[in-house]
């Protein structure tokens, strides 16, 4: 949470703390913070008029937490398709998983600073990214004025349905209305674009695949057995 890639984006630590306090009171030292976060993601999807999926439990918490690791592990919004694919592959996730998980951008908000380079300083010949729908670009420019120093300015990532988990994100991509370069990049190869089009037209198919991909992502580098620990306070190691 201290890394510039997550701060000030990542929020809701108090929700995790509250869940932890109640779990510790009921059953001390059993449910890890890693499990609580996976359950919170599941519940967020359900509460956003999405759907319910089962999440396996049993993760243990790490004893090392380095903010520098976010910079080498999390992809920036400026990544192109090749870079994104490589980044996900390093975690054992396929390109199909990547297209599916990117659908999480069907909810939430982004800070103007995360994408303003697409609007005002794209490259040496074009200030605005030409792959961005012109009307959408104009709307974004209105919400994120050039040179603004207000770091709290945010926009909805899926304007048509910002708080609903649905396939609207993919409809945006088909209409060149992906917010980040990394979103629109999913339309830059025939294979990924075909998957985007299928999800854009088939909400149920997206939801089924999304649930499976979330469970798969939740199994990456999991600590079990005697590795790690069950933290009693999610903010610090025991
Ligand atoms: C494909 C690579 C990805 C990139 C480059 C990326 C990048 C970003 C960025 C830059 C933001 C906005 C941060 C801000 O300005 O505050 C964001 C928000 C968000 N991302 Fe991603 N993301 C990716 C994949 C994912 C995945 C796999 C998930 C979950 C399955 C996800 C879920 C979210 C959510 C829910 C938000 C909204 C947070 C909020 O409302 O505060 N993203 N992402």
mmCIF file of C-alpha atoms and ligand atoms in Angstrom:
data_model
loop_
_atom_site.group_PDB
_atom_site.id
_atom_site.type_symbol
_atom_site.label_atom_id
_atom_site.label_comp_id
_atom_site.label_asym_id
_atom_site.label_seq_id
_atom_site.Cartn_x
_atom_site.Cartn_y
_atom_site.Cartn_z
ATOM 1 C CA UNK A 1 0.000 0.000 0.000
ATOM 2 C CA UNK A 2 3.017 2.308 0.199
ATOM 3 C CA UNK A 3 4.077 1.794 -3.417
ATOM 4 C CA UNK A 4 3.400 4.686 -5.835
ATOM 5 C CA UNK A 5 1.697 2.184 -8.167
ATOM 6 C CA UNK A 6 -0.938 1.512 -5.434
ATOM 7 C CA UNK A 7 -0.992 4.752 -3.494
ATOM 8 C CA UNK A 8 -3.472 6.539 -3.549
ATOM 9 C CA UNK A 9 -5.396 3.995 -5.669
ATOM 10 C CA UNK A 10 -5.713 1.153 -3.212
ATOM 11 C CA UNK A 11 -8.283 1.690 -0.481
ATOM 12 C CA UNK A 12 -10.530 -0.269 1.872
ATOM 13 C CA UNK A 13 -7.839 -1.411 4.293
ATOM 14 C CA UNK A 14 -10.294 -0.678 7.124
ATOM 15 C CA UNK A 15 -12.713 -3.246 5.656
ATOM 16 C CA UNK A 16 -10.009 -5.909 5.792
ATOM 17 C CA UNK A 17 -9.082 -4.829 9.337
ATOM 18 C CA UNK A 18 -12.721 -5.122 10.452
ATOM 19 C CA UNK A 19 -13.113 -8.586 8.959
ATOM 20 C CA UNK A 20 -9.862 -9.648 10.614
ATOM 21 C CA UNK A 21 -10.909 -8.329 14.038
ATOM 22 C CA UNK A 22 -14.203 -10.224 13.896
ATOM 23 C CA UNK A 23 -12.582 -13.412 12.650
ATOM 24 C CA UNK A 24 -9.879 -13.303 15.317
ATOM 25 C CA UNK A 25 -12.541 -12.821 17.991
ATOM 26 C CA UNK A 26 -14.499 -15.816 16.718
ATOM 27 C CA UNK A 27 -11.646 -18.135 15.828
ATOM 28 C CA UNK A 28 -8.151 -16.940 16.629
ATOM 29 C CA UNK A 29 -5.250 -17.527 14.234
ATOM 30 C CA UNK A 30 -7.174 -19.504 11.618
ATOM 31 C CA UNK A 31 -8.202 -17.278 8.690
ATOM 32 C CA UNK A 32 -5.309 -15.506 6.944
ATOM 33 C CA UNK A 33 -5.351 -11.976 5.578
ATOM 34 C CA UNK A 34 -4.627 -13.468 2.145
ATOM 35 C CA UNK A 35 -7.887 -15.457 2.382
ATOM 36 C CA UNK A 36 -9.791 -12.418 3.650
ATOM 37 C CA UNK A 37 -8.655 -10.420 0.593
ATOM 38 C CA UNK A 38 -9.698 -13.213 -1.792
ATOM 39 C CA UNK A 39 -13.111 -13.409 -0.064
ATOM 40 C CA UNK A 40 -13.468 -9.606 -0.167
ATOM 41 C CA UNK A 41 -12.866 -9.648 -3.936
ATOM 42 C CA UNK A 42 -15.504 -12.385 -4.305
ATOM 43 C CA UNK A 43 -17.989 -10.405 -2.189
ATOM 44 C CA UNK A 44 -17.271 -7.164 -4.107
ATOM 45 C CA UNK A 45 -18.194 -8.910 -7.346
ATOM 46 C CA UNK A 46 -21.425 -10.213 -5.826
ATOM 47 C CA UNK A 47 -22.327 -6.850 -4.286
ATOM 48 C CA UNK A 48 -21.777 -5.098 -7.637
ATOM 49 C CA UNK A 49 -24.823 -6.867 -9.071
ATOM 50 C CA UNK A 50 -22.452 -9.498 -10.347
ATOM 51 C CA UNK A 51 -22.572 -13.146 -9.362
ATOM 52 C CA UNK A 52 -21.284 -15.527 -6.742
ATOM 53 C CA UNK A 53 -18.333 -17.858 -7.111
ATOM 54 C CA UNK A 54 -16.666 -20.236 -4.667
ATOM 55 C CA UNK A 55 -13.161 -19.364 -3.493
ATOM 56 C CA UNK A 56 -10.893 -22.071 -2.041
ATOM 57 C CA UNK A 57 -9.431 -21.148 1.361
ATOM 58 C CA UNK A 58 -6.245 -22.108 3.179
ATOM 59 C CA UNK A 59 -3.732 -19.445 2.104
ATOM 60 C CA UNK A 60 -1.174 -18.356 4.677
ATOM 61 C CA UNK A 61 0.280 -14.862 4.954
ATOM 62 C CA UNK A 62 3.782 -13.872 3.902
ATOM 63 C CA UNK A 63 6.355 -12.774 6.445
ATOM 64 C CA UNK A 64 7.997 -10.367 3.996
ATOM 65 C CA UNK A 65 6.268 -7.401 2.359
ATOM 66 C CA UNK A 66 8.294 -5.131 0.070
ATOM 67 C CA UNK A 67 6.640 -2.191 -1.689
ATOM 68 C CA UNK A 68 9.376 -2.386 -4.347
ATOM 69 C CA UNK A 69 7.985 -5.764 -5.495
ATOM 70 C CA UNK A 70 4.854 -4.063 -6.835
ATOM 71 C CA UNK A 71 6.970 -2.229 -9.401
ATOM 72 C CA UNK A 72 8.349 -5.433 -10.910
ATOM 73 C CA UNK A 73 5.132 -7.469 -10.578
ATOM 74 C CA UNK A 74 2.197 -5.201 -11.400
ATOM 75 C CA UNK A 75 1.813 -4.047 -15.026
ATOM 76 C CA UNK A 76 1.517 -0.291 -15.648
ATOM 77 C CA UNK A 77 -1.458 1.045 -17.686
ATOM 78 C CA UNK A 78 0.918 1.996 -20.506
ATOM 79 C CA UNK A 79 1.836 -1.620 -21.336
ATOM 80 C CA UNK A 80 1.147 -2.934 -24.834
ATOM 81 C CA UNK A 81 -0.256 -6.384 -25.595
ATOM 82 C CA UNK A 82 3.127 -8.121 -25.751
ATOM 83 C CA UNK A 83 4.263 -6.642 -22.455
ATOM 84 C CA UNK A 84 0.968 -7.501 -20.759
ATOM 85 C CA UNK A 85 1.016 -11.048 -22.067
ATOM 86 C CA UNK A 86 4.557 -11.555 -20.783
ATOM 87 C CA UNK A 87 3.700 -10.042 -17.403
ATOM 88 C CA UNK A 88 0.740 -12.397 -16.911
ATOM 89 C CA UNK A 89 2.680 -15.404 -18.277
ATOM 90 C CA UNK A 90 5.304 -14.889 -15.578
ATOM 91 C CA UNK A 91 2.525 -15.683 -13.087
ATOM 92 C CA UNK A 92 1.293 -18.695 -15.012
ATOM 93 C CA UNK A 93 -1.687 -16.863 -16.510
ATOM 94 C CA UNK A 94 -2.554 -17.226 -20.196
ATOM 95 C CA UNK A 95 -3.434 -14.460 -22.612
ATOM 96 C CA UNK A 96 -7.045 -15.644 -22.363
ATOM 97 C CA UNK A 97 -6.910 -15.290 -18.560
ATOM 98 C CA UNK A 98 -5.510 -11.788 -19.072
ATOM 99 C CA UNK A 99 -8.328 -10.674 -21.355
ATOM 100 C CA UNK A 100 -10.833 -12.175 -18.905
ATOM 101 C CA UNK A 101 -9.341 -10.644 -15.752
ATOM 102 C CA UNK A 102 -9.038 -7.226 -17.380
ATOM 103 C CA UNK A 103 -12.839 -7.308 -17.289
ATOM 104 C CA UNK A 104 -12.495 -6.290 -13.619
ATOM 105 C CA UNK A 105 -12.230 -2.776 -15.038
ATOM 106 C CA UNK A 106 -16.010 -2.985 -15.422
ATOM 107 C CA UNK A 107 -16.151 -1.365 -11.968
ATOM 108 C CA UNK A 108 -14.144 1.249 -10.158
ATOM 109 C CA UNK A 109 -12.440 4.509 -10.787
ATOM 110 C CA UNK A 110 -9.079 5.689 -12.059
ATOM 111 C CA UNK A 111 -7.088 8.785 -11.238
ATOM 112 C CA UNK A 112 -6.558 11.171 -14.149
ATOM 113 C CA UNK A 113 -2.822 10.775 -13.567
ATOM 114 C CA UNK A 114 -3.107 7.099 -14.592
ATOM 115 C CA UNK A 115 -4.032 7.909 -18.199
ATOM 116 C CA UNK A 116 -3.526 11.661 -18.843
ATOM 117 C CA UNK A 117 -0.449 10.953 -20.979
ATOM 118 C CA UNK A 118 -2.878 9.372 -23.496
ATOM 119 C CA UNK A 119 -4.755 12.662 -23.684
ATOM 120 C CA UNK A 120 -1.993 15.247 -23.719
ATOM 121 C CA UNK A 121 1.458 13.794 -24.366
ATOM 122 C CA UNK A 122 1.017 10.536 -26.244
ATOM 123 C CA UNK A 123 4.117 10.742 -28.454
ATOM 124 C CA UNK A 124 6.295 13.220 -30.323
ATOM 125 C CA UNK A 125 3.904 13.585 -33.267
ATOM 126 C CA UNK A 126 0.471 13.149 -31.623
ATOM 127 C CA UNK A 127 -0.620 14.626 -28.309
ATOM 128 C CA UNK A 128 -3.734 12.390 -28.067
ATOM 129 C CA UNK A 129 -3.661 8.622 -28.588
ATOM 130 C CA UNK A 130 -5.282 8.117 -32.022
ATOM 131 C CA UNK A 131 -6.712 4.742 -30.957
ATOM 132 C CA UNK A 132 -8.992 6.544 -28.473
ATOM 133 C CA UNK A 133 -12.527 7.386 -29.641
ATOM 134 C CA UNK A 134 -12.569 11.160 -30.257
ATOM 135 C CA UNK A 135 -15.799 11.873 -28.334
ATOM 136 C CA UNK A 136 -14.594 9.855 -25.349
ATOM 137 C CA UNK A 137 -11.211 11.612 -25.491
ATOM 138 C CA UNK A 138 -12.988 14.982 -25.373
ATOM 139 C CA UNK A 139 -15.072 13.867 -22.356
ATOM 140 C CA UNK A 140 -11.979 12.666 -20.543
ATOM 141 C CA UNK A 141 -10.172 15.932 -21.267
ATOM 142 C CA UNK A 142 -13.076 17.803 -19.693
ATOM 143 C CA UNK A 143 -12.835 15.736 -16.532
ATOM 144 C CA UNK A 144 -9.033 15.769 -16.468
ATOM 145 C CA UNK A 145 -7.851 19.242 -17.500
ATOM 146 C CA UNK A 146 -4.357 19.526 -18.934
ATOM 147 C CA UNK A 147 -1.776 20.530 -16.363
ATOM 148 C CA UNK A 148 -4.167 20.019 -13.440
ATOM 149 C CA UNK A 149 -2.310 19.532 -10.197
ATOM 150 C CA UNK A 150 -5.349 17.992 -8.480
ATOM 151 C CA UNK A 151 -4.188 14.442 -7.778
ATOM 152 C CA UNK A 152 -7.629 13.474 -6.422
ATOM 153 C CA UNK A 153 -9.416 13.794 -9.792
ATOM 154 C CA UNK A 154 -10.962 10.460 -10.802
ATOM 155 C CA UNK A 155 -13.177 9.088 -13.582
ATOM 156 C CA UNK A 156 -15.334 5.966 -13.779
ATOM 157 C CA UNK A 157 -13.546 3.199 -15.628
ATOM 158 C CA UNK A 158 -16.751 1.870 -17.223
ATOM 159 C CA UNK A 159 -18.955 4.984 -17.666
ATOM 160 C CA UNK A 160 -22.075 3.151 -18.932
ATOM 161 C CA UNK A 161 -22.319 1.004 -15.749
ATOM 162 C CA UNK A 162 -19.590 2.025 -13.274
ATOM 163 C CA UNK A 163 -20.758 -0.057 -10.297
ATOM 164 C CA UNK A 164 -22.025 -3.167 -12.060
ATOM 165 C CA UNK A 165 -19.948 -6.241 -12.877
ATOM 166 C CA UNK A 166 -21.021 -6.923 -16.454
ATOM 167 C CA UNK A 167 -19.566 -7.190 -19.944
ATOM 168 C CA UNK A 168 -19.955 -3.465 -20.638
ATOM 169 C CA UNK A 169 -16.162 -3.061 -20.342
ATOM 170 C CA UNK A 170 -15.758 -5.186 -23.483
ATOM 171 C CA UNK A 171 -18.397 -3.206 -25.385
ATOM 172 C CA UNK A 172 -16.318 -0.110 -24.595
ATOM 173 C CA UNK A 173 -13.202 -1.725 -26.058
ATOM 174 C CA UNK A 174 -15.038 -2.601 -29.280
ATOM 175 C CA UNK A 175 -16.031 1.090 -29.477
ATOM 176 C CA UNK A 176 -12.410 2.247 -28.913
ATOM 177 C CA UNK A 177 -13.370 3.454 -25.471
ATOM 178 C CA UNK A 178 -10.878 1.583 -23.357
ATOM 179 C CA UNK A 179 -9.574 3.911 -20.643
ATOM 180 C CA UNK A 180 -5.965 2.728 -20.454
ATOM 181 C CA UNK A 181 -3.617 1.788 -23.258
ATOM 182 C CA UNK A 182 -3.520 -1.626 -21.543
ATOM 183 C CA UNK A 183 -7.316 -1.894 -21.924
ATOM 184 C CA UNK A 184 -7.423 -0.872 -25.585
ATOM 185 C CA UNK A 185 -4.385 -3.104 -26.261
ATOM 186 C CA UNK A 186 -6.721 -6.100 -25.977
ATOM 187 C CA UNK A 187 -8.116 -5.095 -29.380
ATOM 188 C CA UNK A 188 -4.663 -5.023 -30.995
ATOM 189 C CA UNK A 189 -4.386 -8.686 -32.007
ATOM 190 C CA UNK A 190 -6.951 -10.820 -33.878
ATOM 191 C CA UNK A 191 -7.009 -13.500 -31.152
ATOM 192 C CA UNK A 192 -7.561 -11.177 -28.175
ATOM 193 C CA UNK A 193 -9.948 -8.957 -30.156
ATOM 194 C CA UNK A 194 -12.043 -12.034 -30.977
ATOM 195 C CA UNK A 195 -12.289 -12.871 -27.270
ATOM 196 C CA UNK A 196 -13.262 -9.270 -26.476
ATOM 197 C CA UNK A 197 -16.032 -9.429 -29.074
ATOM 198 C CA UNK A 198 -17.353 -12.722 -27.685
ATOM 199 C CA UNK A 199 -17.498 -11.310 -24.130
ATOM 200 C CA UNK A 200 -19.028 -8.038 -25.371
ATOM 201 C CA UNK A 201 -21.894 -10.017 -26.874
ATOM 202 C CA UNK A 202 -22.243 -12.681 -24.177
ATOM 203 C CA UNK A 203 -22.475 -11.498 -20.591
ATOM 204 C CA UNK A 204 -23.018 -15.003 -19.160
ATOM 205 C CA UNK A 205 -19.936 -16.332 -20.904
ATOM 206 C CA UNK A 206 -17.819 -13.502 -19.482
ATOM 207 C CA UNK A 207 -19.089 -14.119 -15.949
ATOM 208 C CA UNK A 208 -18.393 -17.842 -16.097
ATOM 209 C CA UNK A 209 -14.848 -17.298 -17.375
ATOM 210 C CA UNK A 210 -14.200 -14.424 -14.974
ATOM 211 C CA UNK A 211 -15.066 -16.519 -11.923
ATOM 212 C CA UNK A 212 -12.734 -19.315 -13.066
ATOM 213 C CA UNK A 213 -9.918 -16.865 -13.799
ATOM 214 C CA UNK A 214 -10.303 -15.223 -10.382
ATOM 215 C CA UNK A 215 -9.975 -18.626 -8.697
ATOM 216 C CA UNK A 216 -6.896 -19.370 -10.837
ATOM 217 C CA UNK A 217 -5.314 -16.011 -9.997
ATOM 218 C CA UNK A 218 -6.055 -16.667 -6.323
ATOM 219 C CA UNK A 219 -3.816 -19.740 -6.462
ATOM 220 C CA UNK A 220 -0.649 -17.939 -7.556
ATOM 221 C CA UNK A 221 2.294 -18.405 -5.177
ATOM 222 C CA UNK A 222 0.087 -19.509 -2.302
ATOM 223 C CA UNK A 223 1.790 -20.312 1.024
ATOM 224 C CA UNK A 224 0.473 -23.425 2.791
ATOM 225 C CA UNK A 225 1.493 -25.871 5.513
ATOM 226 C CA UNK A 226 4.177 -24.366 7.731
ATOM 227 C CA UNK A 227 5.204 -21.608 5.265
ATOM 228 C CA UNK A 228 4.429 -18.047 6.291
ATOM 229 C CA UNK A 229 2.017 -17.371 9.137
ATOM 230 C CA UNK A 230 -1.551 -16.347 9.963
ATOM 231 C CA UNK A 231 -1.205 -12.649 10.733
ATOM 232 C CA UNK A 232 -3.130 -11.343 13.712
ATOM 233 C CA UNK A 233 -3.024 -7.820 12.270
ATOM 234 C CA UNK A 234 -3.147 -7.642 8.471
ATOM 235 C CA UNK A 235 -0.939 -4.531 8.395
ATOM 236 C CA UNK A 236 2.143 -6.107 9.995
ATOM 237 C CA UNK A 237 3.881 -9.448 10.346
ATOM 238 C CA UNK A 238 3.410 -11.152 13.716
HETATM 239 C C1 LIG B 1 -4.162 -6.007 -17.340
HETATM 240 C C2 LIG B 1 -3.369 -5.321 -16.565
HETATM 241 C C3 LIG B 1 -3.877 -4.273 -15.624
HETATM 242 C C4 LIG B 1 -3.456 -2.991 -15.561
HETATM 243 C C5 LIG B 1 -2.362 -2.352 -16.399
HETATM 244 C C6 LIG B 1 -4.254 -2.325 -14.546
HETATM 245 C C7 LIG B 1 -4.126 -0.999 -14.190
HETATM 246 C C8 LIG B 1 -5.002 -0.318 -13.372
HETATM 247 C C9 LIG B 1 -4.928 1.087 -13.074
HETATM 248 C C10 LIG B 1 -3.834 2.030 -13.556
HETATM 249 C C11 LIG B 1 -6.005 1.402 -12.323
HETATM 250 C C12 LIG B 1 -6.406 2.792 -11.798
HETATM 251 C C13 LIG B 1 -5.650 3.181 -10.581
HETATM 252 C C14 LIG B 1 -5.938 4.609 -10.217
HETATM 253 O O1 LIG B 1 -5.712 5.481 -11.049
HETATM 254 O O2 LIG B 1 -6.404 4.853 -9.084
HETATM 255 C C15 LIG B 1 -6.755 0.194 -12.106
HETATM 256 C C16 LIG B 1 -7.904 0.111 -11.371
HETATM 257 C C17 LIG B 1 -8.541 -1.059 -11.063
HETATM 258 N N1 LIG B 1 -8.151 -2.327 -11.444
HETATM 259 FE FE1 LIG B 1 -6.675 -2.757 -12.756
HETATM 260 N N2 LIG B 1 -5.136 -3.218 -14.017
HETATM 261 C C18 LIG B 1 -4.942 -4.428 -14.626
HETATM 262 C C19 LIG B 1 -5.596 -5.606 -14.341
HETATM 263 C C20 LIG B 1 -6.521 -5.745 -13.333
HETATM 264 C C21 LIG B 1 -7.005 -7.017 -12.822
HETATM 265 C C22 LIG B 1 -6.496 -8.380 -13.284
HETATM 266 C C23 LIG B 1 -7.925 -6.735 -11.863
HETATM 267 C C24 LIG B 1 -8.727 -7.681 -11.003
HETATM 268 C C25 LIG B 1 -9.086 -8.891 -11.410
HETATM 269 C C26 LIG B 1 -8.050 -5.286 -11.796
HETATM 270 C C27 LIG B 1 -8.943 -4.601 -11.008
HETATM 271 C C28 LIG B 1 -9.025 -3.226 -10.907
HETATM 272 C C29 LIG B 1 -10.071 -2.525 -10.179
HETATM 273 C C30 LIG B 1 -11.269 -3.147 -9.461
HETATM 274 C C31 LIG B 1 -9.762 -1.152 -10.270
HETATM 275 C C32 LIG B 1 -10.581 0.014 -9.679
HETATM 276 C C33 LIG B 1 -10.063 0.411 -8.347
HETATM 277 C C34 LIG B 1 -10.849 1.553 -7.707
HETATM 278 O O3 LIG B 1 -12.013 1.801 -8.025
HETATM 279 O O4 LIG B 1 -10.281 2.240 -6.853
HETATM 280 N N3 LIG B 1 -7.164 -4.729 -12.678
HETATM 281 N N4 LIG B 1 -6.127 -0.845 -12.759
#
